Each structure stands twice: as structure tokens, then as C-alpha cells.
Backbone as numpy.savetxt, mean C-alpha at the origin, in Angstrom:
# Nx Ny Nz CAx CAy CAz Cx Cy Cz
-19.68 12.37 30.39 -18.85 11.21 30.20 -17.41 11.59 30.56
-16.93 10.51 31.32 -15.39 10.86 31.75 -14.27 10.18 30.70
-12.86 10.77 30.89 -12.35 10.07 30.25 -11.95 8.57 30.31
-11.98 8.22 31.83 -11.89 7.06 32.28 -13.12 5.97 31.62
-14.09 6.61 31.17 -15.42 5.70 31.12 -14.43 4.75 29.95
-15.31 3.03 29.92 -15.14 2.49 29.20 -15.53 2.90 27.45
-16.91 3.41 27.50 -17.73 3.23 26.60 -17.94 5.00 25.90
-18.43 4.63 24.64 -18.20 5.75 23.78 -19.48 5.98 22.88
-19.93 6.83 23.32 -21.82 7.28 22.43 -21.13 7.45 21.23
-21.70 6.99 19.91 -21.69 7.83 18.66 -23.37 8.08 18.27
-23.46 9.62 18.12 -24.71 9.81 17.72 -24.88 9.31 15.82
-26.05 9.78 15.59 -26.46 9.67 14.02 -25.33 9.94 13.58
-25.21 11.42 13.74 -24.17 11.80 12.69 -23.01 11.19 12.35
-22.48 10.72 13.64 -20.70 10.18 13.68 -21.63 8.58 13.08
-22.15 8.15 13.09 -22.62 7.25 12.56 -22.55 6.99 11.07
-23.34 8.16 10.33 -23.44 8.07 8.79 -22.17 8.77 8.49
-21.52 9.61 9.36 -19.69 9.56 8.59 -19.02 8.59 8.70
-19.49 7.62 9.83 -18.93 6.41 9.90 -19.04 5.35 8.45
-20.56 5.36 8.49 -21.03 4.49 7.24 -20.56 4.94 6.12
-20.53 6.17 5.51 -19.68 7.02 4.43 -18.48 6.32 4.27
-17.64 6.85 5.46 -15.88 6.36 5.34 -16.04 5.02 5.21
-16.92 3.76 5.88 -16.62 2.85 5.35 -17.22 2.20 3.51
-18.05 3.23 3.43 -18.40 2.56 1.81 -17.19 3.11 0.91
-16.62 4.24 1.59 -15.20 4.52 0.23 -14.14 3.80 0.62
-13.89 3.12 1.87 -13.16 2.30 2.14 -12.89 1.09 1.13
-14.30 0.54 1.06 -14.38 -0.63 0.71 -14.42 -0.29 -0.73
-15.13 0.72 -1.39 -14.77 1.36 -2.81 -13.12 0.96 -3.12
-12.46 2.01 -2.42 -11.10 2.11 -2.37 -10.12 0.84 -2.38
-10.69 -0.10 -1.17 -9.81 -1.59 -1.23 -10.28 -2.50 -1.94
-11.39 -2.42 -2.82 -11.91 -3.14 -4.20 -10.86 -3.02 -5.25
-11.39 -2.04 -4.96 -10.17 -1.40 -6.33 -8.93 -1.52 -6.74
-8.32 -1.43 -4.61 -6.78 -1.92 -4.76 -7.11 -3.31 -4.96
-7.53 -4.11 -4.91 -7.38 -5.71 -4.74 -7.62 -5.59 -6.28
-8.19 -5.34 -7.31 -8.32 -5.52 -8.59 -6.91 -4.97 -9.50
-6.65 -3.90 -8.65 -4.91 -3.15 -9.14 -3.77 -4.56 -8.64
-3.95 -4.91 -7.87 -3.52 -5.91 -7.24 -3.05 -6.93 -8.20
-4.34 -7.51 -8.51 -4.78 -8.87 -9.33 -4.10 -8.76 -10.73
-4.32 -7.38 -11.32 -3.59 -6.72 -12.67 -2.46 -6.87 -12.46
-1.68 -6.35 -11.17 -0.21 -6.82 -11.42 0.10 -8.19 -11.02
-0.43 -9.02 -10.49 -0.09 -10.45 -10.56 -0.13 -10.84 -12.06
-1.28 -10.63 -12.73 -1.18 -11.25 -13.97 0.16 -10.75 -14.97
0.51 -9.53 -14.48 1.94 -9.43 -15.49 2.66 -9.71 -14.65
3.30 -10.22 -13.64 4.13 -10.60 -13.21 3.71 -12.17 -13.48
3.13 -12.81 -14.03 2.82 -14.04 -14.51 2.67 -14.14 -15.72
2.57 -12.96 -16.66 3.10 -13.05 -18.13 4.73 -12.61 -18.27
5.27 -11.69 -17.64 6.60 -11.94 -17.10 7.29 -13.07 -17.30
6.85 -13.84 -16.59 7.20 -15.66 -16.10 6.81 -16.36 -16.91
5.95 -16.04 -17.45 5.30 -16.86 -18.76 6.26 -16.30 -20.19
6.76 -15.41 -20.32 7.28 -14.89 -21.85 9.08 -15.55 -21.38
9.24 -15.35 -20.24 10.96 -15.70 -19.37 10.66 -17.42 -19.87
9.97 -18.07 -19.38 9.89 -19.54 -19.82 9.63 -19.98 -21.68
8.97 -19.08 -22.00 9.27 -19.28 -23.41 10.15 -19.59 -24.15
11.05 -18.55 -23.95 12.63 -17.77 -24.28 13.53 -19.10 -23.72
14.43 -19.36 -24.43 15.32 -20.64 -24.39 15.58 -20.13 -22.86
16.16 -21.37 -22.41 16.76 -21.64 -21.11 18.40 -20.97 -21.39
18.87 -20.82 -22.69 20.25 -20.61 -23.09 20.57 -19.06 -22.64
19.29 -18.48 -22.81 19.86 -17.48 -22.84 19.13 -16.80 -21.81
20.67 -16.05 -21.05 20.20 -16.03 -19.68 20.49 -14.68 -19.51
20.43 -13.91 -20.82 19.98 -12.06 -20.56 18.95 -11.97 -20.67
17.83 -12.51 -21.02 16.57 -12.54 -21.25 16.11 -13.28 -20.01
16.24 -14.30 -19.48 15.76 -14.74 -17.91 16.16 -13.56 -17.01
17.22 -12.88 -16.88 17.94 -12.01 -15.99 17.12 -10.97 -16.18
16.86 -10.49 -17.15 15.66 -9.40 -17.51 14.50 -9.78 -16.99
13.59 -10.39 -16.92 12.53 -11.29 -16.44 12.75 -10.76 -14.97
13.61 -11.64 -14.70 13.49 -11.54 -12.96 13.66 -9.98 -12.40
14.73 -9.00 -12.96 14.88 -7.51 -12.84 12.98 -7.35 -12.89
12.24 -7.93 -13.77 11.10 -6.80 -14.07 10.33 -7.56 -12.94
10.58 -8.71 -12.62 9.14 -9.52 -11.70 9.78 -9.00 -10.05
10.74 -8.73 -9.81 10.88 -8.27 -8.77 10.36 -7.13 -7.96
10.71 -5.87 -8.82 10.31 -4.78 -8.47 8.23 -4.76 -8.76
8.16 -5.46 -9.37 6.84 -6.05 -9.17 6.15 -6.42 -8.12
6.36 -7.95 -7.69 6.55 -8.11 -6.42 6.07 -7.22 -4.98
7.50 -6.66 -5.55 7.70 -5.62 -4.12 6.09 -4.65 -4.09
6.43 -3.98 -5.63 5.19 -3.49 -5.09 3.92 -3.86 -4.60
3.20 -5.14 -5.24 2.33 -6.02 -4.50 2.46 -5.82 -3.51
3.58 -6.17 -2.65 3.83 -6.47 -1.22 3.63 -4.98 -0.51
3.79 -3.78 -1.25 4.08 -2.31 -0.19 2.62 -2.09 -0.42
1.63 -2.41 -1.36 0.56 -1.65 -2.32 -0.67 -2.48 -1.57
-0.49 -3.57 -0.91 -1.72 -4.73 -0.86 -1.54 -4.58 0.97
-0.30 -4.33 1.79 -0.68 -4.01 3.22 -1.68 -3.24 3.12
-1.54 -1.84 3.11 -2.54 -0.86 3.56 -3.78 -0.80 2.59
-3.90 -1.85 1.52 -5.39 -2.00 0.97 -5.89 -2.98 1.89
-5.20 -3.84 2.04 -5.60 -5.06 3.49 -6.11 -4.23 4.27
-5.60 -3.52 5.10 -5.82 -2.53 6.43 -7.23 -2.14 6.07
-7.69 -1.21 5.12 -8.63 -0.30 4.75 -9.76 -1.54 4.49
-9.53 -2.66 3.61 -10.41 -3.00 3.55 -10.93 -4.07 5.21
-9.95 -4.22 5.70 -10.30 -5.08 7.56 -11.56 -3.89 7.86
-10.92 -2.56 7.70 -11.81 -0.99 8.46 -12.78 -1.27 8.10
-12.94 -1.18 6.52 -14.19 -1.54 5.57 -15.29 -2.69 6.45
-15.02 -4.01 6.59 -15.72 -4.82 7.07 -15.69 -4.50 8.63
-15.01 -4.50 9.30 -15.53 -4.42 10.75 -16.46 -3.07 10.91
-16.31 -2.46 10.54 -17.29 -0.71 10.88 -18.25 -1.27 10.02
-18.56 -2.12 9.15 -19.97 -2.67 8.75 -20.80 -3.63 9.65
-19.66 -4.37 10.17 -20.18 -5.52 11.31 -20.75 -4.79 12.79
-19.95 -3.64 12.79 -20.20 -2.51 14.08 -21.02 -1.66 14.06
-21.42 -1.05 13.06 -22.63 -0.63 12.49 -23.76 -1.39 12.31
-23.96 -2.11 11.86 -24.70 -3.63 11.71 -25.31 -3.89 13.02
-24.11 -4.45 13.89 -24.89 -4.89 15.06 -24.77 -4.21 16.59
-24.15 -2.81 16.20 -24.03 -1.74 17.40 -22.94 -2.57 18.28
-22.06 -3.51 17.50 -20.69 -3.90 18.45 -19.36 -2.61 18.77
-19.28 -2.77 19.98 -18.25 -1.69 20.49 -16.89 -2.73 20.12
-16.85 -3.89 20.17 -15.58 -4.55 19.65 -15.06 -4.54 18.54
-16.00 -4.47 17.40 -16.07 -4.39 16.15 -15.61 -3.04 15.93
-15.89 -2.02 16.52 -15.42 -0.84 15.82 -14.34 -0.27 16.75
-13.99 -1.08 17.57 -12.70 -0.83 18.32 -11.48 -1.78 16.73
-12.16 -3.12 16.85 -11.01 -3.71 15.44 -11.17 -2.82 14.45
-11.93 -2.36 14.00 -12.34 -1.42 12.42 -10.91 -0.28 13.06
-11.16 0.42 13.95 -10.11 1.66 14.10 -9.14 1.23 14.41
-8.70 -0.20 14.98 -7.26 -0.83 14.59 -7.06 -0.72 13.52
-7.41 -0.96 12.40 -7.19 -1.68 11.44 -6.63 -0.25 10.73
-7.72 1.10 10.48 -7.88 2.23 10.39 -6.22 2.71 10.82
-6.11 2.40 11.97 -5.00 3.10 12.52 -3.32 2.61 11.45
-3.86 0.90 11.52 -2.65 0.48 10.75 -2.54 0.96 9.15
-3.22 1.06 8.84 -3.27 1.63 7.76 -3.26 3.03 7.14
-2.97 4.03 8.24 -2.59 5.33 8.46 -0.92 5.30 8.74
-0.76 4.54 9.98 0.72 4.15 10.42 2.05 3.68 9.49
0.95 2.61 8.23 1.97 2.10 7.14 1.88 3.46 6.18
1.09 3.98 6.07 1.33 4.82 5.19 2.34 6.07 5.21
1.79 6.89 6.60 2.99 7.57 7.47 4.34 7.07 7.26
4.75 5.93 7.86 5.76 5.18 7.36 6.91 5.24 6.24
5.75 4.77 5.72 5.94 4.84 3.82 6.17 6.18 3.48
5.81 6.90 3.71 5.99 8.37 3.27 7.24 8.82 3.94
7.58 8.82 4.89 8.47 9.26 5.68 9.92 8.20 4.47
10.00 6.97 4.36 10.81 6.09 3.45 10.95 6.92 2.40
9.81 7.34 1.81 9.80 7.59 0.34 11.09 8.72 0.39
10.50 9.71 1.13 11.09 11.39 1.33 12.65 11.04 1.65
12.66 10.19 2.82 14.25 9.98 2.64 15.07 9.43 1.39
14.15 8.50 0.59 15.14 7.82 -0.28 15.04 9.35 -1.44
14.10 10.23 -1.63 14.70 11.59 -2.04 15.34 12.69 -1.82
15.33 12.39 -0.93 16.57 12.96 -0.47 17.76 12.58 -0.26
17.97 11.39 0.08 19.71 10.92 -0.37 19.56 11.07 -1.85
19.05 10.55 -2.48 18.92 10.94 -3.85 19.56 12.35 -4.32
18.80 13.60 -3.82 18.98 14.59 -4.05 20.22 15.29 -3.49
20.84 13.84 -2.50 22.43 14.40 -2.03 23.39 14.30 -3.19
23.27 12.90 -3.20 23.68 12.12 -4.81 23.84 13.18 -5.91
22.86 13.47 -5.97 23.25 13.96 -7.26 23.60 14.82 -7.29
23.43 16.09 -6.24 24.18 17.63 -6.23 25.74 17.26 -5.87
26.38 16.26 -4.87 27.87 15.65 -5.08 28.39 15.01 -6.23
27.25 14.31 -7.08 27.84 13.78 -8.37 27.71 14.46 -9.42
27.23 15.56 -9.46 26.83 16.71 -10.73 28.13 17.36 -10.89
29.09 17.70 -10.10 30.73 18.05 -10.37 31.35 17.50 -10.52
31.16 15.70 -10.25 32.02 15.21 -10.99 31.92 14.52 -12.45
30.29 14.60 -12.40 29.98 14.51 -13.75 30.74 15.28 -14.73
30.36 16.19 -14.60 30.48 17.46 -14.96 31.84 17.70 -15.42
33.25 17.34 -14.66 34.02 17.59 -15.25 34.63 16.19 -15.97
33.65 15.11 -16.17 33.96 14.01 -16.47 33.96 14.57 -18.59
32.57 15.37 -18.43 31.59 15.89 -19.65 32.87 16.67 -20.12
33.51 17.80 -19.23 34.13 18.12 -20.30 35.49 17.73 -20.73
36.22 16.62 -20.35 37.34 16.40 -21.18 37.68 16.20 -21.97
């Protein structure tokens, strides 16, 4: 087989590692979608305890929204790449299933995006610790001589 060829043999084996990776896939993006669902519901008891609480008082709404936000967000960073895994999940079942080369061309899209956000994400994370860790070795002297006067 050349590299030019269109088409791509998977024997047995790459097959049942195929079928493997996709049953922990779909293990895996069950799971996130249920982690998921858990934080919707407190970010909707959130909203639910904020509406209780008089309309007057608006350190207690302001608190509310501080906690439903960073909430939110995470939904939003936490539910892409369970999306991704679980797309992998179903198409490498549909491609497996019915020996579609399209299907498991989308499954390793999907695969890919969900490697890519994560990469990503990691690369974000490390920087925001590291300005962090600038932060604070420049603000530790002036702490510091704040402490002793």
C-alpha cells in the first residue's frame, strides 16, 4: 500500500483496539454528560436560593452570580471535549458496525478535536501558572515588607 492510496486496511486487531477505545470513550463521555448535568443542577439551585433572597439585597444576588459564573464557564470548557469523545464514541461504532471508511474518517475528526482542545487547554492552564508564579515571586517582596512595618 502506498502512501498516496486512498484507502486504509484495519486488520482484527486495530479493530478490537478500535472497539475498546470506543467503549471507554463512550464510558468516559457518559459520565462527563452526567458531571455535566450535576453542575447544571447547582448552577440552578444557585439561581434558585439568589431568587429566594429579597431582591433588596444585592450582596447576596452579587454572590449568586460570582458562583453561577465560574460555573458556567466550566460547563462550557468541561462539555467541548466530552462532546468530541463522545461524536468518536458513536461514529467508530457506526464504522465498525457497517465497515464505513467515512464514519471512521468523522470518528478520528472528532478524536482529533478532542485531543487539540485539550492540548490547548493545557498549554492555557500552564501559562495562567505561570504568570501566576511571576506574580507572586514579584509580589512576595513587596508583601513582605508591607508584613513588616
Amino acid at each position: 500500500m502506498t502512501p498516496d492510496s486512498p484507502s486504509l486496511y484495519l486488520d482484527e486487531t486495530a479493530v478490537e483496539h478500535l472497539r475498546s477505545a470506543r467503549k471507554w470513550s463512550n464510558f468516559l463521555s457518559i459520565i462527563g454528560f452526567v458531571l455535566i448535568g450535576i453542575m447544571i443542577l447547582i448552577m440552578a439551585a444557585f439561581l434558585l436560593f439568589g431568587s429566594l433572597v429579597s431582591s433588596k439585597d444585592n450582596l447576596v444576588m452579587f454572590t449568586g452570580l460570582v458562583q453561577i459564573v465560574p460555573i458556567a464557564l466550566m460547563i462550557v470548557i468541561y462539555g467541548i471535549p466530552i462532546y468530541y469523545l463522545y461524536q468518536f464514541g458513536k461514529h467508530s461504532r457506526i464504522a465498525i458496525n457497517n465497515y464505513d471508511s467515512d464514519a471512521i474518517g468523522l470518528a478520528f475528526k472528532y478524536l482529533n478535536l478532542h485531543y487539540r482542545f485539550m492540548g490547548i487547554l493545557v498549554i492555557v492552564v500552564l501559562a495562567f501558572y505561570l504568570v501566576a508564579i511571576v506574580v507572586m515571586t514579584m509580589g512576595f517582596p513587596f508583601f513582605s515588607t508591607m508584613m513588616n512595618r
